[in-house]
Each structure stands twice: as C-alpha cells, then as structure tokens.
Amino acid sequence: MFDKIGNKRKLFIALLDIIALFVCALSLSSCSLFGSSGLRYKAIEEDGEVVGYSVEKNIGTNPKTLTIPAEHNGKPVTKIERFGFNYCTNIENVVLPDTITEIGWDAFANCQKLKKVYISDLTAWCNISFEGDWATPFCYGADLYLNNELVKDLVIPDDITKIPMYAFQGSNISSVTLPSGVERIYYGAFT
C-alpha cells in the first residue's frame, strides 16, 4: 500500500512540474508574442522575413482606451485581425496609428461604448481596407478626432481618389467636402 501512495505522490509531483514548466514557457513566449500593453501580435512574413505585425485580441484586459502602437519589435503594425477587439465592451476610445492598412471582419463588433476614434493621418485612413461594416471603429456612432481635434465637418484631402468601403460608416460626421479628384466612393463609406 505504501508503494501505491508513493507512486501517486510521485505522479502528482511530476504533474505539478509539467504544469510549472508550461506556465514558465507561456510567460517566456509572452515576451515576444504579447506586448507590454497586453496586445497579442502576429508576425506578417514575406519570403521568410518578418515585415510587420498584426494585432489580435486584447489579452486579459478590457481597457477604456485602446492604443494600437505604430511598431512592434521594430516593425510596423499594419493590420487588426478579424474579431480583434470583438466584445471588448469597456473600450470607449481607440487610438490608431497611420501604419494600419487593413482592419479585419468584426474587429470592433460589440464595442458599444466606443465613442472616440483618434487618428493622425486622414490620407492613411482613406487607404485602409475594411473587411466589413463591423471592422470600422465608428460602427456605434463614434466621433472622429484628427490630430486630437474633433471633426464634424470632414474635408477629404486632395490626394484621395477613393473613399473605401465602411471607412466612416456610423461616424458622427455632420458634413463631408470631397476634392474634385475623388473618382469613387465605395458602398457604405458614410452610411
């Protein structure tokens, strides 16, 4: 009987060791996978070389202000993954860098408290590919802040030739002035 208890105890200790190793490995991997803000990053590779990062679910937190950095590990953050911040129900403010070129499907779905979107470059914003109507952070009626200034009367820059699908959908913009060079306004850009 003593041997059976001894073996169970050894098995239990071995199991605890495995769990401890897993926790240590997870915390080590989080140094490269998770940024200091708790955001999870995914490498974007071309020809086997990391050229940028996408940002994924916010791990373990649900902040009031979500700030996406322009860089991670010295490379640009260019994409918000599908469902990236879906159900982050505390988010009220989003600060997005001008390095973002793609925002995935339902990235901001169910973020009903989201009321302020901060960007610094309107031309860069108009070059983002939005994968759907819940990809835009404006989907719940948020205000646009350009260089920390509230924008109610939007003036599209002269270098813009197209307004992408869903770019301003749901935003609290009162009026839009388009330059003569705009050739196409895609479906849902302002609805």
Tab-separated table of C-alpha atoms in Angstrom:
chain	number	residue	atom	x	y	z
A	1	MET	CA	0.000	0.000	0.000
A	2	PHE	CA	2.849	2.394	0.773
A	3	ASP	CA	4.216	1.966	-2.763
A	4	LYS	CA	0.844	2.853	-4.312
A	5	ILE	CA	0.671	6.071	-2.277
A	6	GLY	CA	4.313	6.822	-3.056
A	7	ASN	CA	3.722	6.317	-6.788
A	8	LYS	CA	0.632	8.526	-6.723
A	9	ARG	CA	2.612	11.180	-4.910
A	10	LYS	CA	5.442	10.975	-7.478
A	11	LEU	CA	2.906	11.183	-10.284
A	12	PHE	CA	1.277	14.212	-8.641
A	13	ILE	CA	4.649	15.964	-8.232
A	14	ALA	CA	5.569	15.165	-11.856
A	15	LEU	CA	2.247	16.635	-12.971
A	16	LEU	CA	2.914	19.798	-10.955
A	17	ASP	CA	6.367	20.036	-12.561
A	18	ILE	CA	4.836	19.788	-16.029
A	19	ILE	CA	2.297	22.490	-15.187
A	20	ALA	CA	5.075	24.719	-13.809
A	21	LEU	CA	7.139	24.208	-16.972
A	22	PHE	CA	4.115	25.059	-19.125
A	23	VAL	CA	3.451	28.255	-17.156
A	24	CYS	CA	7.124	29.252	-17.426
A	25	ALA	CA	7.155	28.564	-21.169
A	26	LEU	CA	3.976	30.568	-21.617
A	27	SER	CA	5.374	33.530	-19.728
A	28	LEU	CA	8.586	33.399	-21.770
A	29	SER	CA	6.705	33.214	-25.046
A	30	SER	CA	4.587	36.150	-23.995
A	31	CYS	CA	7.658	38.350	-24.129
A	32	SER	CA	7.710	38.122	-27.909
A	33	LEU	CA	4.066	37.374	-28.600
A	34	PHE	CA	2.466	39.860	-26.240
A	35	GLY	CA	3.470	43.479	-25.982
A	36	SER	CA	3.713	45.393	-22.747
A	37	SER	CA	0.185	46.711	-23.353
A	38	GLY	CA	-1.285	43.219	-23.281
A	39	LEU	CA	-1.922	43.168	-27.023
A	40	ARG	CA	-1.161	39.976	-28.922
A	41	TYR	CA	0.871	40.282	-32.108
A	42	LYS	CA	1.177	38.004	-35.117
A	43	ALA	CA	4.141	38.280	-37.459
A	44	ILE	CA	3.472	39.106	-41.108
A	45	GLU	CA	6.122	37.442	-43.239
A	46	GLU	CA	7.265	37.832	-46.822
A	47	ASP	CA	9.851	35.416	-48.197
A	48	GLY	CA	10.528	34.127	-44.685
A	49	GLU	CA	11.267	37.581	-43.274
A	50	VAL	CA	9.099	39.444	-40.763
A	51	VAL	CA	7.970	42.668	-42.436
A	52	GLY	CA	5.332	43.745	-39.951
A	53	TYR	CA	2.799	42.674	-37.371
A	54	SER	CA	-0.920	42.378	-36.968
A	55	VAL	CA	-2.608	42.913	-33.640
A	56	GLU	CA	-5.066	40.433	-32.226
A	57	LYS	CA	-7.287	40.058	-29.191
A	58	ASN	CA	-6.514	42.144	-26.171
A	59	ILE	CA	-5.341	39.551	-23.662
A	60	GLY	CA	-6.728	39.647	-20.160
A	61	THR	CA	-7.765	43.281	-20.162
A	62	ASN	CA	-10.656	45.324	-21.399
A	63	PRO	CA	-9.327	48.898	-21.333
A	64	LYS	CA	-11.284	52.119	-21.660
A	65	THR	CA	-8.645	53.446	-24.047
A	66	LEU	CA	-7.134	51.108	-26.607
A	67	THR	CA	-3.920	52.374	-28.184
A	68	ILE	CA	-2.529	50.391	-31.103
A	69	PRO	CA	1.190	51.144	-31.442
A	70	ALA	CA	2.750	52.006	-34.804
A	71	GLU	CA	5.532	49.444	-34.245
A	72	HIS	CA	6.229	46.154	-32.514
A	73	ASN	CA	9.753	44.743	-32.326
A	74	GLY	CA	10.925	47.477	-34.699
A	75	LYS	CA	8.437	46.559	-37.457
A	76	PRO	CA	5.189	48.354	-38.391
A	77	VAL	CA	1.823	47.222	-37.061
A	78	THR	CA	-0.269	47.149	-40.239
A	79	LYS	CA	-3.322	45.037	-39.507
A	80	ILE	CA	-6.026	44.484	-36.924
A	81	GLU	CA	-7.049	40.834	-37.138
A	82	ARG	CA	-10.583	39.534	-37.639
A	83	PHE	CA	-12.544	39.751	-34.382
A	84	GLY	CA	-9.549	41.633	-32.967
A	85	PHE	CA	-11.435	43.522	-30.268
A	86	ASN	CA	-14.870	41.947	-30.615
A	87	TYR	CA	-16.658	42.009	-27.245
A	88	CYS	CA	-14.139	44.352	-25.611
A	89	THR	CA	-17.128	46.052	-24.055
A	90	ASN	CA	-15.255	48.645	-21.961
A	91	ILE	CA	-13.473	50.323	-24.870
A	92	GLU	CA	-14.526	53.973	-25.135
A	93	ASN	CA	-11.546	55.388	-27.078
A	94	VAL	CA	-9.351	53.938	-29.819
A	95	VAL	CA	-6.055	55.461	-30.919
A	96	LEU	CA	-4.926	54.100	-34.286
A	97	PRO	CA	-1.550	54.695	-35.959
A	98	ASP	CA	-1.172	55.676	-39.592
A	99	THR	CA	0.609	52.370	-40.256
A	100	ILE	CA	-2.665	50.390	-40.270
A	101	THR	CA	-3.611	49.269	-43.796
A	102	GLU	CA	-6.196	46.583	-43.018
A	103	ILE	CA	-8.885	46.051	-40.388
A	104	GLY	CA	-10.430	42.595	-40.238
A	105	TRP	CA	-14.011	41.404	-40.132
A	106	ASP	CA	-15.893	42.283	-36.918
A	107	ALA	CA	-12.760	43.823	-35.390
A	108	PHE	CA	-14.861	46.270	-33.356
A	109	ALA	CA	-18.184	44.417	-33.193
A	110	ASN	CA	-19.918	44.593	-29.824
A	111	CYS	CA	-17.787	47.524	-28.638
A	112	GLN	CA	-20.906	49.559	-27.954
A	113	LYS	CA	-19.218	52.036	-25.589
A	114	LEU	CA	-16.703	53.054	-28.272
A	115	LYS	CA	-17.307	56.784	-28.809
A	116	LYS	CA	-13.971	58.339	-29.826
A	117	VAL	CA	-11.595	57.341	-32.628
A	118	TYR	CA	-8.231	59.088	-32.792
A	119	ILE	CA	-6.185	59.128	-35.992
A	120	SER	CA	-3.320	61.315	-37.181
A	121	ASP	CA	-3.419	60.964	-40.972
A	122	LEU	CA	-6.645	61.174	-42.977
A	123	THR	CA	-4.927	60.068	-46.197
A	124	ALA	CA	-3.661	56.914	-44.468
A	125	TRP	CA	-7.175	56.307	-43.066
A	126	CYS	CA	-8.673	56.531	-46.556
A	127	ASN	CA	-6.250	53.835	-47.729
A	128	ILE	CA	-7.299	51.226	-45.168
A	129	SER	CA	-9.064	48.098	-46.362
A	130	PHE	CA	-12.053	47.389	-44.099
A	131	GLU	CA	-13.302	43.773	-44.266
A	132	GLY	CA	-16.851	44.615	-43.230
A	133	ASP	CA	-19.163	47.092	-41.576
A	134	TRP	CA	-18.156	45.977	-38.049
A	135	ALA	CA	-14.489	46.437	-38.963
A	136	THR	CA	-14.774	50.201	-38.631
A	137	PRO	CA	-14.427	51.563	-35.112
A	138	PHE	CA	-17.172	54.083	-35.969
A	139	CYS	CA	-19.873	51.400	-36.154
A	140	TYR	CA	-21.549	52.507	-32.897
A	141	GLY	CA	-21.633	56.228	-33.649
A	142	ALA	CA	-18.143	57.307	-32.583
A	143	ASP	CA	-16.640	60.748	-33.082
A	144	LEU	CA	-13.588	61.225	-35.291
A	145	TYR	CA	-10.588	63.035	-33.832
A	146	LEU	CA	-7.898	64.041	-36.293
A	147	ASN	CA	-4.702	65.093	-34.527
A	148	ASN	CA	-6.721	65.317	-31.295
A	149	GLU	CA	-9.247	67.756	-32.832
A	150	LEU	CA	-12.909	66.749	-33.066
A	151	VAL	CA	-14.015	66.561	-36.712
A	152	LYS	CA	-17.652	67.289	-37.500
A	153	ASP	CA	-17.095	68.797	-40.959
A	154	LEU	CA	-14.827	66.353	-42.766
A	155	VAL	CA	-12.626	67.700	-45.568
A	156	ILE	CA	-11.143	64.863	-47.610
A	157	PRO	CA	-7.531	65.619	-48.675
A	158	ASP	CA	-6.790	66.432	-52.323
A	159	ASP	CA	-4.600	63.344	-52.787
A	160	ILE	CA	-7.517	60.949	-52.154
A	161	THR	CA	-9.103	59.355	-55.232
A	162	LYS	CA	-11.344	56.845	-53.461
A	163	ILE	CA	-13.181	56.506	-50.168
A	164	PRO	CA	-13.029	52.883	-49.030
A	165	MET	CA	-15.983	50.749	-48.070
A	166	TYR	CA	-17.101	51.409	-44.460
A	167	ALA	CA	-14.351	53.998	-43.783
A	168	PHE	CA	-16.650	56.409	-41.948
A	169	GLN	CA	-19.767	54.275	-41.559
A	170	GLY	CA	-21.584	55.161	-38.349
A	171	SER	CA	-19.382	58.149	-37.544
A	172	ASN	CA	-20.826	61.354	-36.123
A	173	ILE	CA	-19.608	63.468	-39.026
A	174	SER	CA	-22.074	66.229	-39.975
A	175	SER	CA	-20.789	67.102	-43.445
A	176	VAL	CA	-18.213	65.958	-45.988
A	177	THR	CA	-16.281	68.033	-48.517
A	178	LEU	CA	-14.802	65.996	-51.352
A	179	PRO	CA	-11.991	67.133	-53.654
A	180	SER	CA	-12.558	67.011	-57.400
A	181	GLY	CA	-10.112	64.103	-57.723
A	182	VAL	CA	-12.343	61.614	-55.904
A	183	GLU	CA	-13.300	59.043	-58.533
A	184	ARG	CA	-15.124	56.521	-56.405
A	185	ILE	CA	-16.955	56.306	-53.109
A	186	TYR	CA	-17.429	52.687	-52.136
A	187	TYR	CA	-20.547	51.173	-50.658
A	188	GLY	CA	-21.172	52.072	-47.027
A	189	ALA	CA	-18.362	54.639	-46.831
A	190	PHE	CA	-20.552	57.162	-44.999
A	191	THR	CA	-23.797	55.340	-44.095
